[in-house]
Amino acid sequence: GLAQVSGGNLSYRDGDTSHITASGAKLDALTTDDFVAVTTEGQTALPRKPSSEFLMHRAVYAAQPWAQVVLHCHPPKAIALGALGRNMPALTPDFYLHLGQCVPLVPYITPTTQEFADAVGKAIAGQRAALLKNHGVVVAGADPASAFLRLQLLEEAAGIWLSTLPVGEPRA
């Protein structure tokens, strides 16, 4: 429920090369053939076209030298919270432990552009994730397991936040 078919992309870094899902890759059925090696200069080693969000992934890696994995997808509850124009403060101890005090909101900017990538890089500097207004989320991790855990906690917290709104304003 965090990604639908090709609604997102993921990458991992290996030295000066990033391996990112190919454009149109189905996230629920990935194989090693679905990844395209891309250098920091944007040169691909395979004939498949990398995800159009490669600039965003590169910006996250530049902002977070420790990151080895970047996940971007369109989880519905996080999108709903981002559409309200809110940052996401920590509501639970697990959120605080794995995502910090707050996940910042990046204002809506046309995806796949350098302007968008720059805004994401700036927002995620010193953070582990960012909400992308009306678009989704981006999460960084030192390994796939930590990045996926952060993604799960972010979507869980968005659901908690949204379920409290009808009865009052949640308190971080």
PDB file of C-alpha atoms in Angstrom:
ATOM      1  CA  GLY A   1       0.000   0.000   0.000  1.00  0.00           C
ATOM      2  CA  LEU A   2       3.028   2.315   0.012  1.00  0.00           C
ATOM      3  CA  ALA A   3       3.528   2.271  -3.742  1.00  0.00           C
ATOM      4  CA  GLN A   4       1.191   1.385  -6.566  1.00  0.00           C
ATOM      5  CA  VAL A   5       2.709  -0.315  -9.647  1.00  0.00           C
ATOM      6  CA  SER A   6       5.278   2.227 -10.912  1.00  0.00           C
ATOM      7  CA  GLY A   7       4.311   5.056  -8.517  1.00  0.00           C
ATOM      8  CA  GLY A   8       7.773   5.838  -7.224  1.00  0.00           C
ATOM      9  CA  ASN A   9      11.391   4.828  -7.520  1.00  0.00           C
ATOM     10  CA  LEU A  10      14.279   3.648  -5.427  1.00  0.00           C
ATOM     11  CA  SER A  11      18.028   3.720  -5.628  1.00  0.00           C
ATOM     12  CA  TYR A  12      21.117   2.562  -3.851  1.00  0.00           C
ATOM     13  CA  ARG A  13      24.576   4.064  -3.988  1.00  0.00           C
ATOM     14  CA  ASP A  14      27.780   2.174  -4.623  1.00  0.00           C
ATOM     15  CA  GLY A  15      30.718   4.579  -4.641  1.00  0.00           C
ATOM     16  CA  ASP A  16      30.306   7.122  -7.454  1.00  0.00           C
ATOM     17  CA  THR A  17      27.525   5.126  -9.089  1.00  0.00           C
ATOM     18  CA  SER A  18      23.854   5.002  -8.166  1.00  0.00           C
ATOM     19  CA  HIS A  19      21.606   2.171  -9.227  1.00  0.00           C
ATOM     20  CA  ILE A  20      18.086   3.502  -9.718  1.00  0.00           C
ATOM     21  CA  THR A  21      14.927   1.839 -10.881  1.00  0.00           C
ATOM     22  CA  ALA A  22      14.303   2.154 -14.582  1.00  0.00           C
ATOM     23  CA  SER A  23      11.582   4.439 -15.846  1.00  0.00           C
ATOM     24  CA  GLY A  24       8.268   2.601 -15.544  1.00  0.00           C
ATOM     25  CA  ALA A  25       9.631  -0.236 -13.385  1.00  0.00           C
ATOM     26  CA  LYS A  26       6.888  -1.946 -11.382  1.00  0.00           C
ATOM     27  CA  LEU A  27       7.884  -1.567  -7.741  1.00  0.00           C
ATOM     28  CA  ASP A  28       5.887  -4.598  -6.644  1.00  0.00           C
ATOM     29  CA  ALA A  29       7.860  -6.950  -8.904  1.00  0.00           C
ATOM     30  CA  LEU A  30      11.434  -5.642  -9.136  1.00  0.00           C
ATOM     31  CA  THR A  31      14.344  -7.703 -10.370  1.00  0.00           C
ATOM     32  CA  THR A  32      17.989  -6.750 -10.771  1.00  0.00           C
ATOM     33  CA  ASP A  33      17.239  -6.025 -14.433  1.00  0.00           C
ATOM     34  CA  ASP A  34      14.971  -3.166 -13.316  1.00  0.00           C
ATOM     35  CA  PHE A  35      17.925  -1.095 -12.072  1.00  0.00           C
ATOM     36  CA  VAL A  36      19.987   1.282 -14.199  1.00  0.00           C
ATOM     37  CA  ALA A  37      23.529   2.240 -13.175  1.00  0.00           C
ATOM     38  CA  VAL A  38      24.006   6.001 -13.342  1.00  0.00           C
ATOM     39  CA  THR A  39      27.204   7.903 -12.607  1.00  0.00           C
ATOM     40  CA  THR A  40      27.216  11.143 -10.616  1.00  0.00           C
ATOM     41  CA  GLU A  41      27.442  12.951 -13.959  1.00  0.00           C
ATOM     42  CA  GLY A  42      24.213  11.286 -15.111  1.00  0.00           C
ATOM     43  CA  GLN A  43      25.735   8.817 -17.585  1.00  0.00           C
ATOM     44  CA  THR A  44      23.940   5.485 -17.778  1.00  0.00           C
ATOM     45  CA  ALA A  45      25.718   2.195 -18.254  1.00  0.00           C
ATOM     46  CA  LEU A  46      22.714   0.331 -19.659  1.00  0.00           C
ATOM     47  CA  PRO A  47      20.315   1.031 -22.517  1.00  0.00           C
ATOM     48  CA  ARG A  48      17.287   1.322 -20.184  1.00  0.00           C
ATOM     49  CA  LYS A  49      16.208   4.805 -19.209  1.00  0.00           C
ATOM     50  CA  PRO A  50      16.612   5.642 -15.499  1.00  0.00           C
ATOM     51  CA  SER A  51      13.719   6.991 -13.463  1.00  0.00           C
ATOM     52  CA  SER A  52      12.865  10.582 -14.312  1.00  0.00           C
ATOM     53  CA  GLU A  53      13.424  11.382 -10.611  1.00  0.00           C
ATOM     54  CA  PHE A  54      17.164  10.670 -10.786  1.00  0.00           C
ATOM     55  CA  LEU A  55      17.981  14.337 -10.093  1.00  0.00           C
ATOM     56  CA  MET A  56      16.075  14.135  -6.793  1.00  0.00           C
ATOM     57  CA  HIS A  57      17.939  10.976  -5.756  1.00  0.00           C
ATOM     58  CA  ARG A  58      21.263  12.602  -6.609  1.00  0.00           C
ATOM     59  CA  ALA A  59      20.306  15.668  -4.520  1.00  0.00           C
ATOM     60  CA  VAL A  60      19.476  13.469  -1.515  1.00  0.00           C
ATOM     61  CA  TYR A  61      22.815  11.661  -1.771  1.00  0.00           C
ATOM     62  CA  ALA A  62      24.632  15.011  -1.988  1.00  0.00           C
ATOM     63  CA  ALA A  63      22.790  16.302   1.095  1.00  0.00           C
ATOM     64  CA  GLN A  64      23.240  13.056   3.054  1.00  0.00           C
ATOM     65  CA  PRO A  65      26.730  11.572   2.556  1.00  0.00           C
ATOM     66  CA  TRP A  66      25.834   8.703   4.926  1.00  0.00           C
ATOM     67  CA  ALA A  67      22.820   7.630   2.834  1.00  0.00           C
ATOM     68  CA  GLN A  68      23.180   4.487   0.737  1.00  0.00           C
ATOM     69  CA  VAL A  69      19.488   4.037  -0.144  1.00  0.00           C
ATOM     70  CA  VAL A  70      16.792   6.492  -1.264  1.00  0.00           C
ATOM     71  CA  LEU A  71      13.129   5.510  -1.482  1.00  0.00           C
ATOM     72  CA  HIS A  72      10.511   7.678  -3.158  1.00  0.00           C
ATOM     73  CA  CYS A  73       6.880   6.673  -3.412  1.00  0.00           C
ATOM     74  CA  HIS A  74       3.341   7.943  -3.165  1.00  0.00           C
ATOM     75  CA  PRO A  75       1.828   6.569   0.066  1.00  0.00           C
ATOM     76  CA  PRO A  76      -1.770   7.836   0.259  1.00  0.00           C
ATOM     77  CA  LYS A  77      -1.895   8.958   3.910  1.00  0.00           C
ATOM     78  CA  ALA A  78       1.383  10.877   3.662  1.00  0.00           C
ATOM     79  CA  ILE A  79       0.172  12.518   0.455  1.00  0.00           C
ATOM     80  CA  ALA A  80      -3.051  13.533   2.225  1.00  0.00           C
ATOM     81  CA  LEU A  81      -1.128  15.078   5.108  1.00  0.00           C
ATOM     82  CA  GLY A  82       1.241  16.855   2.730  1.00  0.00           C
ATOM     83  CA  ALA A  83      -1.758  18.190   0.795  1.00  0.00           C
ATOM     84  CA  LEU A  84      -2.809  19.913   4.019  1.00  0.00           C
ATOM     85  CA  GLY A  85       0.460  21.832   3.830  1.00  0.00           C
ATOM     86  CA  ARG A  86       1.915  20.571   7.100  1.00  0.00           C
ATOM     87  CA  ASN A  87       5.281  19.350   8.281  1.00  0.00           C
ATOM     88  CA  MET A  88       4.984  16.087  10.183  1.00  0.00           C
ATOM     89  CA  PRO A  89       6.153  16.342  13.797  1.00  0.00           C
ATOM     90  CA  ALA A  90       6.952  13.211  15.789  1.00  0.00           C
ATOM     91  CA  LEU A  91       3.813  11.705  17.307  1.00  0.00           C
ATOM     92  CA  THR A  92       5.310   8.448  18.594  1.00  0.00           C
ATOM     93  CA  PRO A  93       8.589   7.391  20.181  1.00  0.00           C
ATOM     94  CA  ASP A  94       9.432   5.164  17.177  1.00  0.00           C
ATOM     95  CA  PHE A  95       8.892   8.065  14.788  1.00  0.00           C
ATOM     96  CA  TYR A  96      11.188  10.246  16.897  1.00  0.00           C
ATOM     97  CA  LEU A  97      13.830   7.532  17.121  1.00  0.00           C
ATOM     98  CA  HIS A  98      13.931   6.771  13.384  1.00  0.00           C
ATOM     99  CA  LEU A  99      12.805  10.025  11.745  1.00  0.00           C
ATOM    100  CA  GLY A 100      13.702  12.726  14.258  1.00  0.00           C
ATOM    101  CA  GLN A 101      11.598  15.553  15.678  1.00  0.00           C
ATOM    102  CA  CYS A 102       9.919  16.480  12.416  1.00  0.00           C
ATOM    103  CA  VAL A 103       9.744  15.508   8.757  1.00  0.00           C
ATOM    104  CA  PRO A 104       9.757  18.732   6.715  1.00  0.00           C
ATOM    105  CA  LEU A 105       7.352  19.534   3.910  1.00  0.00           C
ATOM    106  CA  VAL A 106       8.724  20.495   0.488  1.00  0.00           C
ATOM    107  CA  PRO A 107       6.312  22.867  -1.285  1.00  0.00           C
ATOM    108  CA  TYR A 108       4.876  21.652  -4.553  1.00  0.00           C
ATOM    109  CA  ILE A 109       7.346  22.073  -7.414  1.00  0.00           C
ATOM    110  CA  THR A 110       7.072  20.302 -10.745  1.00  0.00           C
ATOM    111  CA  PRO A 111       8.600  16.835 -10.277  1.00  0.00           C
ATOM    112  CA  THR A 112      11.673  15.739 -12.264  1.00  0.00           C
ATOM    113  CA  THR A 113      13.021  19.302 -12.511  1.00  0.00           C
ATOM    114  CA  GLN A 114      16.319  20.595 -11.158  1.00  0.00           C
ATOM    115  CA  GLU A 115      14.363  23.138  -9.084  1.00  0.00           C
ATOM    116  CA  PHE A 116      12.461  20.279  -7.447  1.00  0.00           C
ATOM    117  CA  ALA A 117      15.650  18.280  -6.822  1.00  0.00           C
ATOM    118  CA  ASP A 118      17.341  21.326  -5.261  1.00  0.00           C
ATOM    119  CA  ALA A 119      14.366  21.934  -2.941  1.00  0.00           C
ATOM    120  CA  VAL A 120      14.325  18.292  -1.828  1.00  0.00           C
ATOM    121  CA  GLY A 121      18.091  18.316  -1.227  1.00  0.00           C
ATOM    122  CA  LYS A 122      17.797  21.467   0.878  1.00  0.00           C
ATOM    123  CA  ALA A 123      14.848  20.129   2.902  1.00  0.00           C
ATOM    124  CA  ILE A 124      16.369  16.728   3.628  1.00  0.00           C
ATOM    125  CA  ALA A 125      19.786  18.065   4.708  1.00  0.00           C
ATOM    126  CA  GLY A 126      20.100  17.035   8.356  1.00  0.00           C
ATOM    127  CA  GLN A 127      16.882  14.978   8.094  1.00  0.00           C
ATOM    128  CA  ARG A 128      16.044  11.397   7.194  1.00  0.00           C
ATOM    129  CA  ALA A 129      12.901  12.026   5.152  1.00  0.00           C
ATOM    130  CA  ALA A 130      10.776  14.727   3.554  1.00  0.00           C
ATOM    131  CA  LEU A 131       7.117  15.059   2.622  1.00  0.00           C
ATOM    132  CA  LEU A 132       6.586  16.259  -0.934  1.00  0.00           C
ATOM    133  CA  LYS A 133       3.436  18.378  -1.098  1.00  0.00           C
ATOM    134  CA  ASN A 134       0.786  16.706  -3.265  1.00  0.00           C
ATOM    135  CA  HIS A 135       3.384  14.222  -4.489  1.00  0.00           C
ATOM    136  CA  GLY A 136       4.606  11.721  -1.901  1.00  0.00           C
ATOM    137  CA  VAL A 137       7.670  11.177   0.251  1.00  0.00           C
ATOM    138  CA  VAL A 138      11.391  10.657  -0.020  1.00  0.00           C
ATOM    139  CA  VAL A 139      13.293   8.667   2.601  1.00  0.00           C
ATOM    140  CA  ALA A 140      17.035   8.109   3.051  1.00  0.00           C
ATOM    141  CA  GLY A 141      18.683   5.191   4.793  1.00  0.00           C
ATOM    142  CA  ALA A 142      22.062   3.636   5.429  1.00  0.00           C
ATOM    143  CA  ASP A 143      20.612   0.348   4.140  1.00  0.00           C
ATOM    144  CA  PRO A 144      17.350  -0.914   2.608  1.00  0.00           C
ATOM    145  CA  ALA A 145      15.899  -2.079   5.939  1.00  0.00           C
ATOM    146  CA  SER A 146      16.339   1.282   7.702  1.00  0.00           C
ATOM    147  CA  ALA A 147      14.959   3.225   4.735  1.00  0.00           C
ATOM    148  CA  PHE A 148      11.922   0.932   4.497  1.00  0.00           C
ATOM    149  CA  LEU A 149      11.293   1.144   8.260  1.00  0.00           C
ATOM    150  CA  ARG A 150      11.323   4.945   8.017  1.00  0.00           C
ATOM    151  CA  LEU A 151       8.876   4.814   5.131  1.00  0.00           C
ATOM    152  CA  GLN A 152       6.531   2.558   7.105  1.00  0.00           C
ATOM    153  CA  LEU A 153       6.727   4.756  10.222  1.00  0.00           C
ATOM    154  CA  LEU A 154       6.075   7.880   8.175  1.00  0.00           C
ATOM    155  CA  GLU A 155       2.925   6.431   6.606  1.00  0.00           C
ATOM    156  CA  GLU A 156       1.773   5.097   9.992  1.00  0.00           C
ATOM    157  CA  ALA A 157       2.234   8.526  11.597  1.00  0.00           C
ATOM    158  CA  ALA A 158       0.378  10.221   8.743  1.00  0.00           C
ATOM    159  CA  GLY A 159      -2.541   7.848   9.351  1.00  0.00           C
ATOM    160  CA  ILE A 160      -2.514   8.583  13.077  1.00  0.00           C
ATOM    161  CA  TRP A 161      -2.361  12.317  12.399  1.00  0.00           C
ATOM    162  CA  LEU A 162      -5.242  12.208   9.909  1.00  0.00           C
ATOM    163  CA  SER A 163      -7.408  10.042  12.188  1.00  0.00           C
ATOM    164  CA  THR A 164      -7.098  12.578  15.027  1.00  0.00           C
ATOM    165  CA  LEU A 165      -8.048  15.645  12.960  1.00  0.00           C
ATOM    166  CA  PRO A 166     -11.845  15.096  13.149  1.00  0.00           C
ATOM    167  CA  VAL A 167     -11.719  15.305  16.941  1.00  0.00           C
ATOM    168  CA  GLY A 168      -8.937  17.844  17.443  1.00  0.00           C
ATOM    169  CA  GLU A 169      -5.422  18.928  16.677  1.00  0.00           C
ATOM    170  CA  PRO A 170      -2.830  16.244  17.496  1.00  0.00           C
ATOM    171  CA  ARG A 171       0.002  17.200  19.802  1.00  0.00           C
ATOM    172  CA  ALA A 172       3.558  16.210  19.046  1.00  0.00           C
TER     173      ALA A 172
END
